PDB file of C-alpha atoms in Angstrom:
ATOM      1  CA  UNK A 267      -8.482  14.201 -20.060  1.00 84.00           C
ATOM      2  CA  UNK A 268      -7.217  18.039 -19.246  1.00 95.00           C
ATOM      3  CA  UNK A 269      -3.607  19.496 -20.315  1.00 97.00           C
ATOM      4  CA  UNK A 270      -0.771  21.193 -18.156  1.00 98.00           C
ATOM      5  CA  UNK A 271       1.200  23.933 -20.107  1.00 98.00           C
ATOM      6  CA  UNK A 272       3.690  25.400 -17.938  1.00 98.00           C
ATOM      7  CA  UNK A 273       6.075  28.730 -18.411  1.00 98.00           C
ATOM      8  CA  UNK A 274       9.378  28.667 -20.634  1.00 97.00           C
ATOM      9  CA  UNK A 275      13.302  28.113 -19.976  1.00 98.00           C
ATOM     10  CA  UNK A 276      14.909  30.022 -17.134  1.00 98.00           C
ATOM     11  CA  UNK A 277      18.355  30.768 -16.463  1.00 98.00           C
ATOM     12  CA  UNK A 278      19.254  32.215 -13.161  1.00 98.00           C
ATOM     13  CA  UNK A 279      22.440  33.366 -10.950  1.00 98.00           C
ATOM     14  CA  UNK A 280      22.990  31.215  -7.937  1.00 97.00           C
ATOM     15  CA  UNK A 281      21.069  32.623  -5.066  1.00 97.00           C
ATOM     16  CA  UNK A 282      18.414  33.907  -7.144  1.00 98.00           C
ATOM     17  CA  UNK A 283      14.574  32.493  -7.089  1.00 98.00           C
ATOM     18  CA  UNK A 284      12.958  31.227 -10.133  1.00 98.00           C
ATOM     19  CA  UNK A 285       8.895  31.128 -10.420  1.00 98.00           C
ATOM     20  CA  UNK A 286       7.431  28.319 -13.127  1.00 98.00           C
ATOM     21  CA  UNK A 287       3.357  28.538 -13.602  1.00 98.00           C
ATOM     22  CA  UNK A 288       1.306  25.113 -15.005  1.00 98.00           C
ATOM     23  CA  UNK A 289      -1.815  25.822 -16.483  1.00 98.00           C
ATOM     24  CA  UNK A 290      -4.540  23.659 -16.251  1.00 98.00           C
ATOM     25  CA  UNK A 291      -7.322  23.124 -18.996  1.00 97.00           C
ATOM     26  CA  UNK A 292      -9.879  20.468 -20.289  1.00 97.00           C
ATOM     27  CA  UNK A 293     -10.940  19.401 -16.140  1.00 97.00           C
ATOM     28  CA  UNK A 294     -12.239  21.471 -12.906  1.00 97.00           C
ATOM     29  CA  UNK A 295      -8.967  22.391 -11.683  1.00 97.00           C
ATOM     30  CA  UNK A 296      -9.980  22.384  -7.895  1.00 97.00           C
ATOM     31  CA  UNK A 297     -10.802  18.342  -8.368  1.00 97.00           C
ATOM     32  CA  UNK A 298      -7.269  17.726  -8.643  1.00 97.00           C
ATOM     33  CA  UNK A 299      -4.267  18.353  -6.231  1.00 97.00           C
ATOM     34  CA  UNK A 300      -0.820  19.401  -8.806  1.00 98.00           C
ATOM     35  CA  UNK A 301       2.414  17.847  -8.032  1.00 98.00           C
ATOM     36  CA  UNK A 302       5.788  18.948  -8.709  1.00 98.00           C
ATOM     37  CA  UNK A 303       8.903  16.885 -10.068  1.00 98.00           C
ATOM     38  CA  UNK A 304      11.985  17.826 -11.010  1.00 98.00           C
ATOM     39  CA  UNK A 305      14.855  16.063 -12.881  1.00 98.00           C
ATOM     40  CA  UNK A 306      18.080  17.116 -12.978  1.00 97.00           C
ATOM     41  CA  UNK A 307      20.405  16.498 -16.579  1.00 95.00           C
ATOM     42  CA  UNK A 308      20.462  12.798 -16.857  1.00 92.00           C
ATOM     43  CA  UNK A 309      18.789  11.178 -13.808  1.00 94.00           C
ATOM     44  CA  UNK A 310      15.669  10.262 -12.177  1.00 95.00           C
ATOM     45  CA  UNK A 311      12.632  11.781 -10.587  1.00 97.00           C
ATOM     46  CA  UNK A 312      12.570  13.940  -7.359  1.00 97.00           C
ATOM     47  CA  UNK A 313       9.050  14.751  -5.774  1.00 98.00           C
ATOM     48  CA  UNK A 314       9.013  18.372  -4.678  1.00 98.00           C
ATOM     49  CA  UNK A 315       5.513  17.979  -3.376  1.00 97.00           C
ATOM     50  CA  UNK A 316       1.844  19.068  -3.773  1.00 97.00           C
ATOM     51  CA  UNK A 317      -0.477  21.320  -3.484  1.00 98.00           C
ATOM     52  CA  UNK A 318      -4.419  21.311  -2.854  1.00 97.00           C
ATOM     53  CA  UNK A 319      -6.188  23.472  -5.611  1.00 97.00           C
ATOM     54  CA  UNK A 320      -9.484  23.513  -3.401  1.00 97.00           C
ATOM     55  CA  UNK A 321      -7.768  24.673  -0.372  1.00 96.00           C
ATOM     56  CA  UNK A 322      -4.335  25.543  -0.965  1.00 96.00           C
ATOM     57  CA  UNK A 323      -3.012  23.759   1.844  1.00 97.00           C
ATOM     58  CA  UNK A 324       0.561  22.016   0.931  1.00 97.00           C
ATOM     59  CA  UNK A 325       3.228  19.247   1.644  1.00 96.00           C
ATOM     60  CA  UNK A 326       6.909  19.849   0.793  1.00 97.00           C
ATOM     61  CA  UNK A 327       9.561  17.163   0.527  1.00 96.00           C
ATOM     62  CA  UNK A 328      11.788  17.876   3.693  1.00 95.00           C
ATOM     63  CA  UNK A 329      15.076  19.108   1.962  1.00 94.00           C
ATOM     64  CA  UNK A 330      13.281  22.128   0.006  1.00 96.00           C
ATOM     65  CA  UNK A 331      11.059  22.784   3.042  1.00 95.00           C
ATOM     66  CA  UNK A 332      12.129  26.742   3.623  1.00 95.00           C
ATOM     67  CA  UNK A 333      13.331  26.890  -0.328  1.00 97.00           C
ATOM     68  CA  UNK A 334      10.359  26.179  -2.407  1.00 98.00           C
ATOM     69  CA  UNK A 335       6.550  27.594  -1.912  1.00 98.00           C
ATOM     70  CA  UNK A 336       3.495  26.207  -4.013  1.00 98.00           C
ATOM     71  CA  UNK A 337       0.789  28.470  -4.691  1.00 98.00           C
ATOM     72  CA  UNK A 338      -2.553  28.366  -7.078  1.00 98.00           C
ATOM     73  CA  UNK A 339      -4.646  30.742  -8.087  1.00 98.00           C
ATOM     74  CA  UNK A 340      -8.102  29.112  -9.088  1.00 97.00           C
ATOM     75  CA  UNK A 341      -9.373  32.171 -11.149  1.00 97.00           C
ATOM     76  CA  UNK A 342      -7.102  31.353 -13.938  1.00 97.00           C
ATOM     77  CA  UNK A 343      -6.393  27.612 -12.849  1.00 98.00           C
ATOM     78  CA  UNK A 344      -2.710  27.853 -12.826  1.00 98.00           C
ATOM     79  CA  UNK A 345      -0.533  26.437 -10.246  1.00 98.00           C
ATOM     80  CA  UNK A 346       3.007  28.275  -9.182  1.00 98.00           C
ATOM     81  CA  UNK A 347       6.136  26.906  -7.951  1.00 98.00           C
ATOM     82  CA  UNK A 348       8.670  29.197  -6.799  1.00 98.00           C
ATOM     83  CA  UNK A 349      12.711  27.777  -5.381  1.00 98.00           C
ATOM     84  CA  UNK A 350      14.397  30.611  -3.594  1.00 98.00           C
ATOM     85  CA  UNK A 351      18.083  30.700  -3.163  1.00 98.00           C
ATOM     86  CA  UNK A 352      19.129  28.431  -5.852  1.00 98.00           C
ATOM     87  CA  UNK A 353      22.127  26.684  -6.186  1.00 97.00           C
ATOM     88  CA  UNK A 354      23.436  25.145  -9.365  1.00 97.00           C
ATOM     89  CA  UNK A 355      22.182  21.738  -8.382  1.00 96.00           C
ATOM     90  CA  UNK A 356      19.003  23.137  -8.522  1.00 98.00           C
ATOM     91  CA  UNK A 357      18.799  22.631 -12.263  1.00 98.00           C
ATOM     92  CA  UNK A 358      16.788  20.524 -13.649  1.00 98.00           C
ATOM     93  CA  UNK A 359      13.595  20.115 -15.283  1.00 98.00           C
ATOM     94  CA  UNK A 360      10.668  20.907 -13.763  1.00 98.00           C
ATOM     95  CA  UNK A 361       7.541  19.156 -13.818  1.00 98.00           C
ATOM     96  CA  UNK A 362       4.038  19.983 -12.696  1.00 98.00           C
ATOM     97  CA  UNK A 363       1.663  17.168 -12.736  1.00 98.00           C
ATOM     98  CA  UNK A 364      -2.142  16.183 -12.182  1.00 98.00           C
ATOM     99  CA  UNK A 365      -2.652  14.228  -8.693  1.00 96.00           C
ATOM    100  CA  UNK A 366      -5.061  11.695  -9.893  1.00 91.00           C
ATOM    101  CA  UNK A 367      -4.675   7.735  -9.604  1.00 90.00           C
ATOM    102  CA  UNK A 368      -0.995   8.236 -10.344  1.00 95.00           C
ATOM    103  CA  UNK A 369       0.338  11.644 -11.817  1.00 97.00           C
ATOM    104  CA  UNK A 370      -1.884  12.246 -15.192  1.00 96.00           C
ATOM    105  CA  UNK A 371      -1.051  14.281 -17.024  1.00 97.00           C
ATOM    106  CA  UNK A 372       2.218  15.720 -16.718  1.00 98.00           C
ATOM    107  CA  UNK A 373       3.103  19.363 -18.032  1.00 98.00           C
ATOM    108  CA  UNK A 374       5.698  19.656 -20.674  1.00 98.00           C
ATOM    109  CA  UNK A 375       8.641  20.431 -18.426  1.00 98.00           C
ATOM    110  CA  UNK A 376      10.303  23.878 -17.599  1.00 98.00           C
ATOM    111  CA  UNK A 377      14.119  24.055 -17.918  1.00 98.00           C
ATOM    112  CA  UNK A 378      15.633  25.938 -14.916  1.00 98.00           C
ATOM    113  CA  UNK A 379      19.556  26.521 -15.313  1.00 98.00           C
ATOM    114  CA  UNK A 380      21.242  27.913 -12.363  1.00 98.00           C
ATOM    115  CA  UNK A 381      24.931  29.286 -13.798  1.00 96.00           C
ATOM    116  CA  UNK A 382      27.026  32.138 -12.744  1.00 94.00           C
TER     117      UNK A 382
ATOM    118  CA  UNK B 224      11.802   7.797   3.149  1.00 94.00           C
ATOM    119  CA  UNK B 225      10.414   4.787   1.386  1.00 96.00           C
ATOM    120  CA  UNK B 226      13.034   3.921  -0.953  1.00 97.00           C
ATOM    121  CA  UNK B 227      12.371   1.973  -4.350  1.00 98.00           C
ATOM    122  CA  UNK B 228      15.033  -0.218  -6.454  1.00 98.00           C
ATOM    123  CA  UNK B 229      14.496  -1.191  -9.633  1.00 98.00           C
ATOM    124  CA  UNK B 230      16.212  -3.614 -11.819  1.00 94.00           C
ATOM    125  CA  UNK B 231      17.565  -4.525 -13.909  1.00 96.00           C
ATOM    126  CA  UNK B 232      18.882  -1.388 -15.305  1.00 96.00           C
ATOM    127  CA  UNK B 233      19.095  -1.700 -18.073  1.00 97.00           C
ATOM    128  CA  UNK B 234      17.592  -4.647 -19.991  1.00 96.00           C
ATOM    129  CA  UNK B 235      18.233  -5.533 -24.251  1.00 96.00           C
ATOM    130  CA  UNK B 236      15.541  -7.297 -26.233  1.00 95.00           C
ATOM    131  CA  UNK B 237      14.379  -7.857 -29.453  1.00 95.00           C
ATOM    132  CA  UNK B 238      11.031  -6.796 -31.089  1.00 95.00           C
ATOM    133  CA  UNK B 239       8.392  -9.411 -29.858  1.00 95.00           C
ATOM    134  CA  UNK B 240       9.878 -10.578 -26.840  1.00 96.00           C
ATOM    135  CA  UNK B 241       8.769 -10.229 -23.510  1.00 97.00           C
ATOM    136  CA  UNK B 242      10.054  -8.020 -21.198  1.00 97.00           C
ATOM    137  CA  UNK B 243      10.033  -7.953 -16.915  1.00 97.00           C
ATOM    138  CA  UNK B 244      10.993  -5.327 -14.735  1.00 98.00           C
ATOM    139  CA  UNK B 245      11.347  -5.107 -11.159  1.00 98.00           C
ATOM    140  CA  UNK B 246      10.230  -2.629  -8.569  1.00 98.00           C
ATOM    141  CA  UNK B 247      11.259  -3.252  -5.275  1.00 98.00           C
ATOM    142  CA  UNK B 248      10.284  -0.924  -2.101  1.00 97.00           C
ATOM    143  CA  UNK B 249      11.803  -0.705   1.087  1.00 97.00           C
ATOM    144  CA  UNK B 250       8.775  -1.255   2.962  1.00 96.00           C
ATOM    145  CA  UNK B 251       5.544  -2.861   2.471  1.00 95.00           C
ATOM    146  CA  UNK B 252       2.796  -0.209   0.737  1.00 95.00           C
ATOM    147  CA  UNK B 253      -0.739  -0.929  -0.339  1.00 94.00           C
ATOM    148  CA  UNK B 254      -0.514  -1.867  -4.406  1.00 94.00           C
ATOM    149  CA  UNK B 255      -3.375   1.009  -4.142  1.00 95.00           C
ATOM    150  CA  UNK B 256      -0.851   3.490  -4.349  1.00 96.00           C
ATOM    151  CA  UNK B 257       1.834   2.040  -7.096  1.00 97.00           C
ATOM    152  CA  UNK B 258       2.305   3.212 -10.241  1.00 98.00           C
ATOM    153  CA  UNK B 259       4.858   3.180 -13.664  1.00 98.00           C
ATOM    154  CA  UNK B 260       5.758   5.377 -15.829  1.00 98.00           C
ATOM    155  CA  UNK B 261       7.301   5.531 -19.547  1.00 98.00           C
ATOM    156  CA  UNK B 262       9.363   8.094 -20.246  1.00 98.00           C
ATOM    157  CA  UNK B 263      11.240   8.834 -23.811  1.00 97.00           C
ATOM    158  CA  UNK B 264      13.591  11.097 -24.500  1.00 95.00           C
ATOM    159  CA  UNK B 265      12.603  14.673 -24.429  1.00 94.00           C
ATOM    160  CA  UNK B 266       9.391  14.038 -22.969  1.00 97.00           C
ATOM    161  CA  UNK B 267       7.699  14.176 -19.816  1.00 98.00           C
ATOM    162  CA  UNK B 268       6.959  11.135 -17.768  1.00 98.00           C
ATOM    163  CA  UNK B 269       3.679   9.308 -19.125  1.00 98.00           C
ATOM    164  CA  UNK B 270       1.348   7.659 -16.789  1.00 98.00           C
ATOM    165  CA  UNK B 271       1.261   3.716 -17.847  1.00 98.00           C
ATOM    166  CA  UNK B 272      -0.266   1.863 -14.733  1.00 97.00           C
ATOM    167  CA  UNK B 273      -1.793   2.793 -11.569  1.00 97.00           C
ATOM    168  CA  UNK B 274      -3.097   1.143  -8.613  1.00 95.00           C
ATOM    169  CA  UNK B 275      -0.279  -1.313  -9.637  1.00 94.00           C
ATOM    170  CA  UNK B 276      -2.469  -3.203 -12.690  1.00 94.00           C
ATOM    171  CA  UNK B 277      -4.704  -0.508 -13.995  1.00 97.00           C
ATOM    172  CA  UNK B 278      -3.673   0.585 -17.040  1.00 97.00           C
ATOM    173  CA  UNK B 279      -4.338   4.385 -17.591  1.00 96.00           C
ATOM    174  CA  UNK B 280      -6.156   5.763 -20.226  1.00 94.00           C
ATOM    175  CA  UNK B 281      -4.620   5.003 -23.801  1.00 94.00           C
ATOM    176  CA  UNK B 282      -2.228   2.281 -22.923  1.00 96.00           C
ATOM    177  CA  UNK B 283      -2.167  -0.711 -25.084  1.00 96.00           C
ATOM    178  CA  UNK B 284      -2.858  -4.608 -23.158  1.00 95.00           C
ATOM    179  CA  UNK B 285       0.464  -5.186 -24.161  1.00 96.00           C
ATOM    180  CA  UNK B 286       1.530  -3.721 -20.707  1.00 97.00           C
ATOM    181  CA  UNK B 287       0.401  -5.068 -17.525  1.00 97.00           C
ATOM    182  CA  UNK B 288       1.509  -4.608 -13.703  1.00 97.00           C
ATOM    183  CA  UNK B 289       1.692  -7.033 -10.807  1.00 95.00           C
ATOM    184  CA  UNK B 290       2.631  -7.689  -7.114  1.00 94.00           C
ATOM    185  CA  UNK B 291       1.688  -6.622  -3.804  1.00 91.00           C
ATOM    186  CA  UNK B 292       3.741  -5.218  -0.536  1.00 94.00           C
ATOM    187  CA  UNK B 293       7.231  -4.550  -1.545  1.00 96.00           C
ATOM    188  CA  UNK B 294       7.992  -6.792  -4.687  1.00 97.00           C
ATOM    189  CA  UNK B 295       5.862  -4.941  -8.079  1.00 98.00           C
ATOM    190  CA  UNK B 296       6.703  -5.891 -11.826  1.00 98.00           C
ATOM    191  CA  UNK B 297       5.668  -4.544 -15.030  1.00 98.00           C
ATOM    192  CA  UNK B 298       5.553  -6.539 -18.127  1.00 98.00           C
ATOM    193  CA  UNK B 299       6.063  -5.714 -21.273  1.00 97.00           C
ATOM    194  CA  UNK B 300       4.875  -8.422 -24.275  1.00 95.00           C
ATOM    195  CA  UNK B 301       5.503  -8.605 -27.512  1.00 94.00           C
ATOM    196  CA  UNK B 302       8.410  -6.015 -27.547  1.00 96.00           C
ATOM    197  CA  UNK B 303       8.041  -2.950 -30.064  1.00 96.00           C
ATOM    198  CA  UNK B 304      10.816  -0.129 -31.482  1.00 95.00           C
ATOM    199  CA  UNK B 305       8.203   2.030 -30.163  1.00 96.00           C
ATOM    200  CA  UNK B 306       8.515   0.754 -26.276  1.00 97.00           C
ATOM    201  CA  UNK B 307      12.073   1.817 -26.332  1.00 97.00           C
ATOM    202  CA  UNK B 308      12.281   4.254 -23.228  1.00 97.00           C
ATOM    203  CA  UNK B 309      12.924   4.848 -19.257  1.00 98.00           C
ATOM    204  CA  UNK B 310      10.459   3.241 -17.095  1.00 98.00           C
ATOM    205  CA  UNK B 311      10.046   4.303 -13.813  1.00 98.00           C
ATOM    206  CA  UNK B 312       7.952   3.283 -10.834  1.00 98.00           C
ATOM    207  CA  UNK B 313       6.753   4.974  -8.134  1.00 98.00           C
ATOM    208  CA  UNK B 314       4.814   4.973  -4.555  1.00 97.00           C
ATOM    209  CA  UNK B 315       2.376   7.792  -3.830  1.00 96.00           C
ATOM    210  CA  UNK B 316       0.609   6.243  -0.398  1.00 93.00           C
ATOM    211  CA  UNK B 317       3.344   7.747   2.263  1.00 94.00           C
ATOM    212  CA  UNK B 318       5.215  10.896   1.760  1.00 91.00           C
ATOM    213  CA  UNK B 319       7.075  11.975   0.274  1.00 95.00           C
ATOM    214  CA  UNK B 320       6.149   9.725  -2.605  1.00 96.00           C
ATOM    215  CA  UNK B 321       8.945   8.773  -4.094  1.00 97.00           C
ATOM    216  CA  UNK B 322      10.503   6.802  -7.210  1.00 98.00           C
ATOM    217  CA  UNK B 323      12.844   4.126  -8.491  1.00 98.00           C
ATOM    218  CA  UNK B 324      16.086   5.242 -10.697  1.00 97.00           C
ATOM    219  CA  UNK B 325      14.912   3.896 -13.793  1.00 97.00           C
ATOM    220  CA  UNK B 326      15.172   1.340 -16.179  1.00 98.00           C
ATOM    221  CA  UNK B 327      16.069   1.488 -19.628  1.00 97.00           C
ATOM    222  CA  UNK B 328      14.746  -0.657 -22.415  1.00 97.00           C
ATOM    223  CA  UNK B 329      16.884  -0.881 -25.498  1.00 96.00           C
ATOM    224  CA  UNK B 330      15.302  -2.350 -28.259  1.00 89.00           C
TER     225      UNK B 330
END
């Protein structure tokens, strides 16, 4: 089983950075890698990429490589995902998201509007 | 990037009918690695097959996946209001794992 909560709605100037957390509960959150989506107003889904809980090691899709860093801390089993200089086509939805067989669960999703 | 098309996009049925949709990828991948997911308005994507035919935890026999290498399809029988949503499919063997646009079942 196990839940994701993740942090509430953010609304950010362009060039500003925006941290979301996803808490894990109900599993051993070093078992499990976490994955972030995002989904901007109206269309599909856009890997970000993933991060080991055990080790903290990391892949990041190649157009947010030097943007976006994923970190965990595994005393309180949350995972972090923080975009630096955002743009407003950087909002979206954001997703964190258990790397099982397939992404199970998902959190609830963490609104990110980037507006001057 | 391995890209995935889905069609149709959108597809209208009636309660109790059968539905098909298509996931094609741009390369071959192992079905190992394939999944679909439903997603309804509001909501966060939900898990409905993995490993291309395993149904996840919770998901009634009325879905089922198949295919292998680039051609996948997930079926849908005996239609209900309730399977009205977004279904997307996805490939999480090479990275970055990536997904189909969507298609959208109207009811």
């Amino acid at each position: 089983q196990g839940q994701l909560v993740q942090s509430g709605a953010e609304v950010k100037k362009p060039g500003a950075s925006v941290k979301v957390s996803c808490k894990a509960s109900g599993y051993t959150f070093t078992n499990y890698g976490i994955d972030w989506v995002r989904q901007a107003p109206g269309q599909g889904l856009e890997w970000m990429g993933w991060i080991s809980t055990y080790k903290g090691d990391t892949k990041v899709a190649q157009k947010l490589q030097g943007r976006v860093t994923m970190t965990r801390d595994t005393s309180t089993d949350t995972a972090y995902l923080e975009v630096r200089s955002l743009r407003p086509d950087d909002t979206a939805v954001y997703y964190c998201a258990r790397d099982a067989e397939g992404f199970d669960p998902w959190g609830q999703g963490t609104l990110v509007t980037v507006s001057s | 990037d391995i890209v995935l098309t889905q069609s149709p996009a959108t597809l209208s049925l009636s309660p109790g009918e059968r539905a098909n949709l298509s996931c094609r990828t741009s390369q071959t991948i192992s079905s190992s690695y394939f999944a679909w997911y439903q997603q309804k308005p509001g909501q966060p994507p939900r898990l409905l097959m993995y490993g291309a035919f395993n149904r996840a935890t919770g998901i009634p026999d009325r879905f089922s996946g198949s295919g292998s290498r680039t051609d996948f399809t997930l079926t849908i029988n005996s239609l209900e209001p309730e399977d009205c949503a977004v279904y997307f499919c996805q490939q999480y063997g090479f990275s970055p794992y990536t997904f189909g646009q969507g298609t959208k079942v109207e009811i």
